[in-house]
C-alpha cells in the first residue's frame, strides 16, 4: 500500500516545478529505475506521484553556439539514433549501444540515468569525459530559476546528486569538443546485455599527429560515483601513447580507483580489468 | 491504499477508459484490470522481456511502466498484434520454424520481433540477436527464434 | 477416375519437420497458463518465510494479520496439526513447527482478497526466533559436535504435537547424514595395480537453478463434497495425486489434478514442495479456491536447485589406453530437507561405472544436512556433475600416456550388445559413431594440435577445442513399481482421433510426437488428432515426465493403442471387402490395398460400423510397460529399456585479458535411435546445449551463509541470444528395437556434456585445467594466473 494520494502529469516545466516546490513528490519519466526500486522496497512513494514524461520542453537534441543541448527526456534509443551524438560524442553513443536491452533503451531517459546516479551508470562515464553540464530548474521562491553544474560535481555518491528536492534535471549540455577530438567507451560486464558494469572506462583526447592533448579519462564502477581520473590524464597529456606513457597511465590509474568487492566482482578483479582494458584502449589509440 | 487515477488510452486500436491505482504497473493493469493475459509476468524488473508491449510504436517492458503513463497513448499487446497481418506472419513463422516450446516467452518475443522487423526490415543475424537480447528463453536456445524472425521479414 | 486418384502414396511422417500443435495458440498469446487462470471467488495466498537460517520458533503472533480487512485465513503449523511430512525422505513438514532450518522455511501463510492484502498481512505477523548455530558448510556437517539439523521427531521440539495416531514417517537422525549411496564393481585396488597412469582430482560443481520462465504456482479448491481439485504444473500428477490424498487423509480417488500449460519444467516439478500443501490447507480453511504464485525473487530463493557436489575422482588406465578403474567419493550438500538432489547418485554412478568400458569401480556419496537451500531434480539429474569429472580424466589419462584423446575414447567406447558390470544392456549403441562424427565435423584432432601449439604465443585470445560424451537412460528408468504409461484412443465418426495419454507435456512437444506416431499408424494427417493429457480424472496412469522417458514410453503406449484400433478397422474392412486383413493398410485417410488402391474412406467406413446392427465404435486402450528391471540392492540391473549417447565438441575463445570465455561452437552427435519430429528434436538439442552453456559459463546461484545472494535475473545470468554458439547437430540413428519407430529418449542428453567439453577446450586453449564451475570471467582470469583455489577434499572419512 503505497500511500500515493495524488498523481500529476504536467505538460510544462512551470507546472512541474510548481508541484515539486510543494514538496513530497516522487518523480518518474520512463519508470525504468523508479518502478523496480519501488517493487524491491528500496524506494517509498511520496504523497504525490509526478510524471514528467509529458513536458515538451524536456525533449529534443539541438545545437546552438557550439553547445549541444540534450533534453532530459531524451531516451537512450533517441541518443542512439542521433547522427549528432554518433558523430561528435562517440563514447556517449557507445555507452548507449551497450545499455541494457532495446525495451529498456526505448523507455529509459538520459535525465533518469543521471538522477539515478549509479556508480556504474552507463551514460555517466562518457558524459564526464565530455565535460558535460547538467541543467537544473526549480521554483525555490515562486519564480522558475535555472542553474548549471558540471556533471563531475553533481554526482555526490551512490544514488545521490546535488539536485534539490524542488528541482528537475531538464537537460544536459555538452560543448562541442575541439576539432580532432575523439572519444571511446569501454564497458566490461560479464554478459553483453542487461548487465550492470563490473567496470567501465571512458577515454577522450585531441590528436595532434600522434600526440594526445586535452586528455580526459573517466572510470565507472570503481568508486562511489563515476569519476574523472586527473592523474591518469596528466600522465598522458601532451604525450604520445608509447609504452612509457601507457605504463605511467596505468600506474596512476591504480591510485585513482577504489573498487569494492560485491557479488558481481572482487575489488582485485576490477583493478585488474581497469589496468588491462585501459592498456588495450591506449594501445588501440597508439595503433589507430 | 494508493489513489485511483482515471486514464484514457487506446488499447489494441480500441479506446479504453479505466481507473487504476497510481502505483500499479502497466503489466498489472493489462492482466488484472483489463484481463488480457497474453502479456506475461516473468521477473517484474525488466530483465526477461516476457512483458514486452508496444507503446506509441516502440517496445518496452510493461512491468517497468506505470499504468497511469498509458494515459493518452497507444498501447498494443500480443492480442492486438496477433490479429494483424504482421502478427499473423510472425506467428506462422514462429510455428513453422519450431520457435515455440513451452511458449511462455513467446508473446514477448513476438512483440519484440515485430518492432525489430518494422524498424529494420533488412536485419541480419547479428542485428536480430542484438534486437532480442532483452528477451530470455529457457527452452529453445534461441536458434529457432532467430530463424523465425529472419523468416518473417 | 485416373490412376493417381485411385491410389494413395504412402508417405511417412517419421523424420519430418512437424510444427508443435499448440504453437499457434502460444504465439498468439492465447494460451492460458496457470498464472492466467482466475477462478470465481478465488483468494490469493502468500507465504511467510523464515528470516533466520537456523532457529527455534518461540512464538508466532498472527492476531494483527487476521484482523486486516480482506484477510480470510492466516495459518501456521498449529492450525494443521494433522499435516504430514512431504518430500523424498518425508523429512519436510509444509508449515514448520518448533524450528526453522533454512531461510526458505515456510512459517505461516495468508489467504486474502488480493495479493497486495496478503503481502500486507505477512508484514503484520510477528515471529519470535531463538537463533541456533548455523551450519552452512557440508564438510562441517560431518564433524563431531556439528549442530544437528534434524535431531528429533517432528513435534518433539516443544512445538505443536502431531495428531495422535498419525503415522510419522520421519523420526530424525543421530547425525547430519541424510542419505548414503555405495556402489562397487570389480576391485579398484586391483585396477590401480594394473594401471600405468593414475590421476586424481577434486571437482566442485555449483548451485544453479531452473529459471523456468513461468514462476511456480498452484490453485487449490475443494468442492462441496470435499473432493480436492488442484490446478498444478506437477510433472508427476498421478504420484502427487496419491501423495496429496495421503497428506490430507482422503481417498486418492477424490483428488483431481488438472495441469494447465506449463511455463517450463526441466525437472523442477517432480517433488511436492510446501507451497502446494499450504495452498490446499488454505483452501480447506477458507472454503474458497486459493491461488498461490511465486514472485521471481521467491522463485530464486525457494525453488529447488541443481545438486551441488564436491567430488573426488581417482582414475587409471594402462599404457595401451585401456581404462582400469575409477574411484569416486562425493559430498552432497543436502540442504535442510531432502528432495531429489540427494538421489542423483543413482544417475551419477551409472556414468562413473559405465561411461566407457570400465572393469573396476567404486562409488560413494554422503548427502548431508545443512541450513542451505535443498536441491531437486534438474535436467540431467547428477549426470552433468559426474560427466564433468569423468571426461576431465579421460583427457588427463590420454595425456598421461601420450595418446590422442579421441583415440583413447574410441578405444574404450562401448559397442552394441555390451552389458556393463552394472547390468546395463546396450542394445543399440552409437557411441563410437557419435565420437567419430562430432570429431570429424569439428576438425577436432587437427584443431586440438593447432590450438595447443599457440598456447604460448603473443595473442591474448586463445582458442581451444574439447570433446566430451555422455550416457543417459533413453528408454525410461524403472525406479517406481511401474515405469509405464497408459493410452486411451478413440476415433469418431469423422475419423477424428482423440488420443488420451497419461504423459504430460512440459514444453518439449510430447503431444505433437505422440500425435505423429498415432497418425503414422493410422495413415491420417496431424490435423486429425486431438491430444488430451492434462486431467487425472480422464487420462490413464503415467509415472511422469522425467528421465527423458516420454517419447519412448508414452510413444510405445500410443502406438499400441493405435495398432489395436488399426487391427480392428482392418479386420472389419477385410470382412467387408473379402480380402485378407493382412493385405490391407491405412493411408491418406483411406483403407487401401497393398498397391495403394483406395477401398474405403475411413470416416465413411467408421460410420458404417457405428450405424450397423453391431454399433461398433473404435475405442482402444493400451498400457506399455518397458522391459527394463529394477536395480537390486547393489544398484545393479538393466534399469532402462534403451540408452542414449552423445558426443559434443566445444570450441572456445578465451580472452586472457579478461577471463571471458566465448563459446564459439558446439558440434554435437546424438544417438537418438531415430529422429521422429525433426523440428522438435532439434529444438530439444539446441535448448539443452544452451542450458549446458549457462551451467558452464554464466549461471551461478551464489549461496553464502545459507542465503541466496543473487535472487534476480539481474545477477543470475542466463544466456541471451547474442551469446549462443554455432550449433552443428548430427543425429546417429541406431534404430532401437524397443523404441517407438526406433527412437530413444533425448530430453536431458544435450545439456549433460557441454560443461565437460568446455573444460577440456579451455585446457586446450590455455594449458590450464579448472576443476570447478562456473567458468565465469573472474574465475577463469584467476585460474590463468594461478590464483583460483582448487577444490580440496577435506571431508572426514
CSV table of N, CA, C and O in Angstrom, one decimal, chain A residues 107-155:
chain,number,residue,atom,x,y,z
A,107,UNK,N,12.6,3.3,-23.3
A,107,UNK,CA,11.9,3.9,-22.2
A,107,UNK,C,12.8,4.8,-21.3
A,107,UNK,O,12.4,5.8,-20.8
A,108,UNK,N,14.0,4.3,-21.1
A,108,UNK,CA,14.9,5.0,-20.2
A,108,UNK,C,15.4,6.3,-20.7
A,108,UNK,O,15.6,6.4,-21.9
A,109,UNK,N,15.4,7.3,-19.9
A,109,UNK,CA,15.8,8.6,-20.3
A,109,UNK,C,17.2,9.0,-19.8
A,109,UNK,O,17.7,8.5,-18.8
A,110,UNK,N,17.8,9.9,-20.5
A,110,UNK,CA,19.2,10.4,-20.1
A,110,UNK,C,19.1,11.0,-18.7
A,110,UNK,O,19.9,10.8,-17.8
A,111,UNK,N,18.0,11.8,-18.5
A,111,UNK,CA,17.8,12.5,-17.2
A,111,UNK,C,17.7,11.5,-16.1
A,111,UNK,O,18.2,11.7,-15.0
A,112,UNK,N,16.9,10.5,-16.4
A,112,UNK,CA,16.8,9.4,-15.4
A,112,UNK,C,18.1,8.7,-15.0
A,112,UNK,O,18.4,8.5,-13.9
A,113,UNK,N,18.9,8.4,-16.0
A,113,UNK,CA,20.1,7.8,-15.8
A,113,UNK,C,21.0,8.7,-14.9
A,113,UNK,O,21.7,8.2,-14.0
A,114,UNK,N,21.0,10.0,-15.2
A,114,UNK,CA,21.8,10.9,-14.4
A,114,UNK,C,21.3,11.0,-13.0
A,114,UNK,O,22.1,10.9,-12.0
A,115,UNK,N,20.0,11.2,-12.8
A,115,UNK,CA,19.5,11.3,-11.4
A,115,UNK,C,19.6,10.1,-10.6
A,115,UNK,O,19.7,10.1,-9.4
A,116,UNK,N,19.6,8.9,-11.3
A,116,UNK,CA,19.7,7.7,-10.6
A,116,UNK,C,21.1,7.5,-10.0
A,116,UNK,O,21.4,6.8,-9.0
A,117,UNK,N,22.1,8.2,-10.7
A,117,UNK,CA,23.5,8.3,-10.2
A,117,UNK,C,24.0,7.0,-9.7
A,117,UNK,O,24.6,6.9,-8.6
A,118,UNK,N,23.9,6.0,-10.5
A,118,UNK,CA,24.5,4.7,-10.1
A,118,UNK,C,26.1,4.8,-10.3
A,118,UNK,O,26.5,5.4,-11.2
A,119,UNK,N,26.8,4.2,-9.4
A,119,UNK,CA,28.3,4.2,-9.6
A,119,UNK,C,28.7,3.6,-10.9
A,119,UNK,O,29.8,3.8,-11.4
A,120,UNK,N,27.8,2.8,-11.5
A,120,UNK,CA,28.1,2.1,-12.7
A,120,UNK,C,27.3,2.7,-13.9
A,120,UNK,O,27.2,2.1,-15.0
A,121,UNK,N,26.6,3.8,-13.7
A,121,UNK,CA,25.7,4.4,-14.7
A,121,UNK,C,26.4,4.5,-16.1
A,121,UNK,O,27.4,5.2,-16.2
A,122,UNK,N,25.8,3.9,-17.1
A,122,UNK,CA,26.4,3.8,-18.4
A,122,UNK,C,26.7,5.1,-19.0
A,122,UNK,O,27.8,5.3,-19.5
A,123,UNK,N,25.7,6.0,-19.0
A,123,UNK,CA,26.0,7.3,-19.7
A,123,UNK,C,26.9,8.3,-19.0
A,123,UNK,O,27.4,9.2,-19.5
A,124,UNK,N,27.0,8.0,-17.7
A,124,UNK,CA,27.7,9.0,-16.8
A,124,UNK,C,29.2,9.1,-17.2
A,124,UNK,O,29.8,10.1,-17.2
A,125,UNK,N,29.8,7.9,-17.5
A,125,UNK,CA,31.2,7.9,-17.7
A,125,UNK,C,31.6,8.7,-19.0
A,125,UNK,O,32.4,9.6,-18.9
A,126,UNK,N,30.9,8.5,-20.1
A,126,UNK,CA,31.2,9.3,-21.3
A,126,UNK,C,30.9,10.8,-21.1
A,126,UNK,O,31.5,11.7,-21.6
A,127,UNK,N,29.8,11.0,-20.3
A,127,UNK,CA,29.5,12.4,-20.1
A,127,UNK,C,30.5,13.2,-19.3
A,127,UNK,O,30.8,14.3,-19.5
A,128,UNK,N,31.2,12.4,-18.4
A,128,UNK,CA,32.3,13.0,-17.7
A,128,UNK,C,33.4,13.3,-18.6
A,128,UNK,O,34.1,14.4,-18.5
A,129,UNK,N,33.7,12.4,-19.5
A,129,UNK,CA,34.8,12.6,-20.5
A,129,UNK,C,34.5,13.8,-21.3
A,129,UNK,O,35.4,14.6,-21.7
A,130,UNK,N,33.2,14.0,-21.6
A,130,UNK,CA,32.8,15.1,-22.5
A,130,UNK,C,32.6,16.4,-21.7
A,130,UNK,O,32.2,17.4,-22.3
A,131,UNK,N,33.0,16.4,-20.4
A,131,UNK,CA,32.8,17.7,-19.6
A,131,UNK,C,31.4,18.2,-19.7
A,131,UNK,O,31.2,19.4,-19.8
A,132,UNK,N,30.4,17.3,-19.5
A,132,UNK,CA,29.0,17.7,-19.6
A,132,UNK,C,28.6,18.5,-18.4
A,132,UNK,O,29.2,18.4,-17.3
A,133,UNK,N,27.6,19.4,-18.7
A,133,UNK,CA,27.0,20.1,-17.6
A,133,UNK,C,25.5,19.7,-17.5
A,133,UNK,O,24.9,19.3,-18.5
A,134,UNK,N,25.0,19.7,-16.3
A,134,UNK,CA,23.6,19.4,-16.1
A,134,UNK,C,22.9,20.7,-15.8
A,134,UNK,O,23.4,21.6,-15.2
A,135,UNK,N,21.7,20.8,-16.4
A,135,UNK,CA,20.8,22.0,-16.2
A,135,UNK,C,19.7,21.6,-15.3
A,135,UNK,O,19.0,20.6,-15.5
A,136,UNK,N,19.6,22.4,-14.2
A,136,UNK,CA,18.5,22.1,-13.2
A,136,UNK,C,17.6,23.3,-13.2
A,136,UNK,O,18.0,24.5,-13.3
A,137,UNK,N,16.3,23.0,-13.0
A,137,UNK,CA,15.3,24.1,-12.9
A,137,UNK,C,14.4,23.8,-11.8
A,137,UNK,O,14.1,22.7,-11.5
A,138,UNK,N,14.0,24.9,-11.1
A,138,UNK,CA,13.1,24.8,-10.0
A,138,UNK,C,12.5,26.1,-9.6
A,138,UNK,O,12.8,27.1,-10.2
A,139,UNK,N,11.6,26.1,-8.7
A,139,UNK,CA,11.0,27.3,-8.2
A,139,UNK,C,11.2,27.5,-6.7
A,139,UNK,O,10.3,27.2,-5.9
A,140,UNK,N,12.4,27.9,-6.4
A,140,UNK,CA,12.7,28.0,-5.0
A,140,UNK,C,11.9,29.1,-4.3
A,140,UNK,O,11.5,28.9,-3.1
A,141,UNK,N,11.6,30.2,-5.0
A,141,UNK,CA,10.9,31.3,-4.4
A,141,UNK,C,9.8,31.8,-5.3
A,141,UNK,O,9.5,33.0,-5.4
A,142,UNK,N,9.1,30.9,-5.9
A,142,UNK,CA,8.0,31.3,-6.7
A,142,UNK,C,8.2,31.6,-8.2
A,142,UNK,O,7.3,31.6,-9.0
A,143,UNK,N,9.5,31.8,-8.5
A,143,UNK,CA,9.8,32.0,-10.0
A,143,UNK,C,10.7,30.9,-10.4
A,143,UNK,O,11.6,30.5,-9.7
A,144,UNK,N,10.6,30.6,-11.7
A,144,UNK,CA,11.4,29.5,-12.3
A,144,UNK,C,12.8,29.9,-12.4
A,144,UNK,O,13.1,31.0,-13.0
A,145,UNK,N,13.7,29.2,-11.7
A,145,UNK,CA,15.2,29.5,-11.8
A,145,UNK,C,15.9,28.4,-12.3
A,145,UNK,O,15.6,27.2,-12.1
A,146,UNK,N,17.0,28.7,-13.1
A,146,UNK,CA,17.8,27.6,-13.7
A,146,UNK,C,19.2,27.7,-13.3
A,146,UNK,O,19.7,28.9,-13.1
A,147,UNK,N,19.9,26.6,-13.1
A,147,UNK,CA,21.3,26.7,-12.8
A,147,UNK,C,22.0,25.5,-13.5
A,147,UNK,O,21.3,24.5,-13.8
A,148,UNK,N,23.3,25.8,-13.7
A,148,UNK,CA,24.1,24.8,-14.4
A,148,UNK,C,25.2,24.3,-13.5
A,148,UNK,O,25.8,25.1,-12.8
A,149,UNK,N,25.4,23.0,-13.5
A,149,UNK,CA,26.5,22.4,-12.7
A,149,UNK,C,27.3,21.5,-13.6
A,149,UNK,O,26.7,20.7,-14.4
A,150,UNK,N,28.6,21.5,-13.3
A,150,UNK,CA,29.4,20.4,-14.1
A,150,UNK,C,29.0,19.0,-13.5
A,150,UNK,O,28.7,18.9,-12.3
A,151,UNK,N,28.9,18.1,-14.4
A,151,UNK,CA,28.5,16.8,-14.0
A,151,UNK,C,29.3,16.2,-12.9
A,151,UNK,O,28.8,15.5,-12.0
A,152,UNK,N,30.6,16.4,-13.0
A,152,UNK,CA,31.6,15.9,-12.0
A,152,UNK,C,31.1,16.2,-10.6
A,152,UNK,O,31.1,15.3,-9.7
A,153,UNK,N,30.8,17.4,-10.4
A,153,UNK,CA,30.4,17.8,-9.0
A,153,UNK,C,29.0,17.4,-8.7
A,153,UNK,O,28.6,17.2,-7.5
A,154,UNK,N,28.2,17.3,-9.7
A,154,UNK,CA,26.7,17.0,-9.5
A,154,UNK,C,26.5,15.6,-8.8
A,154,UNK,O,25.6,15.5,-8.0
A,155,UNK,N,27.4,14.7,-9.2
A,155,UNK,CA,27.3,13.3,-8.6
A,155,UNK,C,28.0,13.3,-7.3
A,155,UNK,O,29.2,13.5,-7.2
